Short mmCIF file of C-alpha atoms in Angstrom, two decimals:
data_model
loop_
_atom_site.label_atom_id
_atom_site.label_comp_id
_atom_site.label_asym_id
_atom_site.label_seq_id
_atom_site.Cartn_x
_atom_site.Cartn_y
_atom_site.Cartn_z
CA UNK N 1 6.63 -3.06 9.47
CA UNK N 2 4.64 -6.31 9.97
CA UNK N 3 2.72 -4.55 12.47
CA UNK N 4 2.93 -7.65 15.33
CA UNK N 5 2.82 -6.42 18.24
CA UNK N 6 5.53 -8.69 20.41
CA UNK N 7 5.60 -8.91 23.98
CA UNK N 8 9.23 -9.30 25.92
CA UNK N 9 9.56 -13.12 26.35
CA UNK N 10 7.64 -13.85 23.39
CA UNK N 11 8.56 -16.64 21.04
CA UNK N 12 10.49 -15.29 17.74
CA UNK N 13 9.43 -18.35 16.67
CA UNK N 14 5.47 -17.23 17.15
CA UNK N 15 6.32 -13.62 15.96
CA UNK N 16 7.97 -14.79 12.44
CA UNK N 17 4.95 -17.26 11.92
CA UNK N 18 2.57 -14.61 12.49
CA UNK N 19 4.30 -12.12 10.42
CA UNK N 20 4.81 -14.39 7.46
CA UNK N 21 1.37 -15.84 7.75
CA UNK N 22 0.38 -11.82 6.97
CA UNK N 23 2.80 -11.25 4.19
CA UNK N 24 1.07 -14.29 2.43
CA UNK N 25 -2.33 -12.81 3.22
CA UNK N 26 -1.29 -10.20 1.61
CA UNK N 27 0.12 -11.51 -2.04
CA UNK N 28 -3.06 -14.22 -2.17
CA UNK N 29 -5.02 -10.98 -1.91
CA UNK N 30 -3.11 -10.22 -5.52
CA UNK N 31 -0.98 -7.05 -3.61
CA UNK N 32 2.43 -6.51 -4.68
CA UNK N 33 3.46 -4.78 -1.23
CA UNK N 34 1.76 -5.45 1.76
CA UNK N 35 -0.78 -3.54 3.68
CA UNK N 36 1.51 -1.45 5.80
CA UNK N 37 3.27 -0.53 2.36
CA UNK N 38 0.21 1.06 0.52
CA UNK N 39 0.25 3.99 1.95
CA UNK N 40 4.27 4.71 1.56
CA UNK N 41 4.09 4.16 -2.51
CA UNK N 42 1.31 6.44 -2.22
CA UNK N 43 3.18 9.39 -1.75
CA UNK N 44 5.51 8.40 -4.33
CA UNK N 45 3.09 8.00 -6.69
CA UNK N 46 1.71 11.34 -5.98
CA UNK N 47 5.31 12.97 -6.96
CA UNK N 48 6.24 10.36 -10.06
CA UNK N 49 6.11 11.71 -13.22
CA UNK N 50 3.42 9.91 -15.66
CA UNK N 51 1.47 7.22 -14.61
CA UNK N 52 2.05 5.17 -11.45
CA UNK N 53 -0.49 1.47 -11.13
CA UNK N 54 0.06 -0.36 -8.62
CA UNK N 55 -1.70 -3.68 -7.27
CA UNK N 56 -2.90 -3.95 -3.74
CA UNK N 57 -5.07 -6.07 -1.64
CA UNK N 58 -8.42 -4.16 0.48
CA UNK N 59 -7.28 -0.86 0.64
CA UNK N 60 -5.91 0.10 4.56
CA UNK N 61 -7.68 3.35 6.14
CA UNK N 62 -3.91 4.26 5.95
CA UNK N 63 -3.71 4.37 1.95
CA UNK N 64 -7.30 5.90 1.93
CA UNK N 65 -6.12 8.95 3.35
CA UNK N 66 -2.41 9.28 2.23
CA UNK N 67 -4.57 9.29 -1.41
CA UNK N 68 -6.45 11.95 0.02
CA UNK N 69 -3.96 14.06 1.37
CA UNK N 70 -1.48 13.36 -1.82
CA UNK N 71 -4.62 14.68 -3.84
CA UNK N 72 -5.27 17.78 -1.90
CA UNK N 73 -1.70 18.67 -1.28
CA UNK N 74 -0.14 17.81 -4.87
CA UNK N 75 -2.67 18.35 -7.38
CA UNK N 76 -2.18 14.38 -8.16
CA UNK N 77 -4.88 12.23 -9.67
CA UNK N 78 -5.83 9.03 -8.71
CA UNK N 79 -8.56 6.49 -9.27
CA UNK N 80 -8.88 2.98 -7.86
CA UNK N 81 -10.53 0.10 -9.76
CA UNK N 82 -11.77 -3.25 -7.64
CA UNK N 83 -10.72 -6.17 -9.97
CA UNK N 84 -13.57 -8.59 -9.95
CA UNK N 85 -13.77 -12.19 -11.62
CA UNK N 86 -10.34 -12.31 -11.48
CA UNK N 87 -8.07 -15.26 -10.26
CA UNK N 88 -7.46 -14.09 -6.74
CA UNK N 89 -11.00 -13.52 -6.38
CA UNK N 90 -12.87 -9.55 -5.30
CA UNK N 91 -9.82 -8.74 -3.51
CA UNK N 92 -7.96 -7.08 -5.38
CA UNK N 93 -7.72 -3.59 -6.55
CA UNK N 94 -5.69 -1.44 -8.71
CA UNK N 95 -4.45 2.01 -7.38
CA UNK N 96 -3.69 4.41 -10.56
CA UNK N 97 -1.95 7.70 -10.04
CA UNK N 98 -1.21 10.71 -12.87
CA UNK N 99 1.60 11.95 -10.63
CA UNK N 100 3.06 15.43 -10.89
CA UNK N 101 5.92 14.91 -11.98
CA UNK N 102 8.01 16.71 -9.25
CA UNK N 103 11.50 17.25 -9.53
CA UNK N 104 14.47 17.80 -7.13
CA UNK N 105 15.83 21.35 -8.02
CA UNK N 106 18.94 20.56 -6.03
CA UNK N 107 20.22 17.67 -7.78
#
């Protein structure tokens, strides 16, 4: 989801500018998925077996609680680290999960 909000009428032109203008925002930021992504890997972090790291950009109130829910629901154990001094600047962070290692009994 890019999370625009279009109006009928509106310019695809305007919505795909505004859209792609975020996705950048997003990888300058250092993130390898964007901010309405965070909180979906989250989950399947939480249920991976080993370790799960995965790069963001400022953490959305979103991933904030899917790590707190995944946590309290899964037994899952993350930390996140704020890369400083790096090349894209403060901005980016580093989600690490110890994931349960859940597995399908039906497959």
């Amino acid at each position: 989801s890019s999370g625009i909000n279009a109006e009928y009428g509106e310019s695809p032109e305007r919505v795909a500018t505004e859209t792609a203008e975020r996705l950048v925002k997003d990888v300058e930021e250092g993130g390898c998925v964007d901010s309405f992504m965070q909180d979906q890997v989250i989950i399947l972090a939480a249920l991976a077996r080993g370790t799960s790291r995965i790069r963001t950009g400022p953490l959305s109130l979103h991933t904030k609680t899917a790590i707190h829910v995944c946590e309290a629901l899964t037994g899952a154990v993350f930390t996140v680290t704020k890369e400083t001094g790096g090349p894209l600047g403060d901005q980016s962070y580093v989600v690490e999960c110890r994931g349960v290692g859940h597995v399908n009994p039906y497959l």
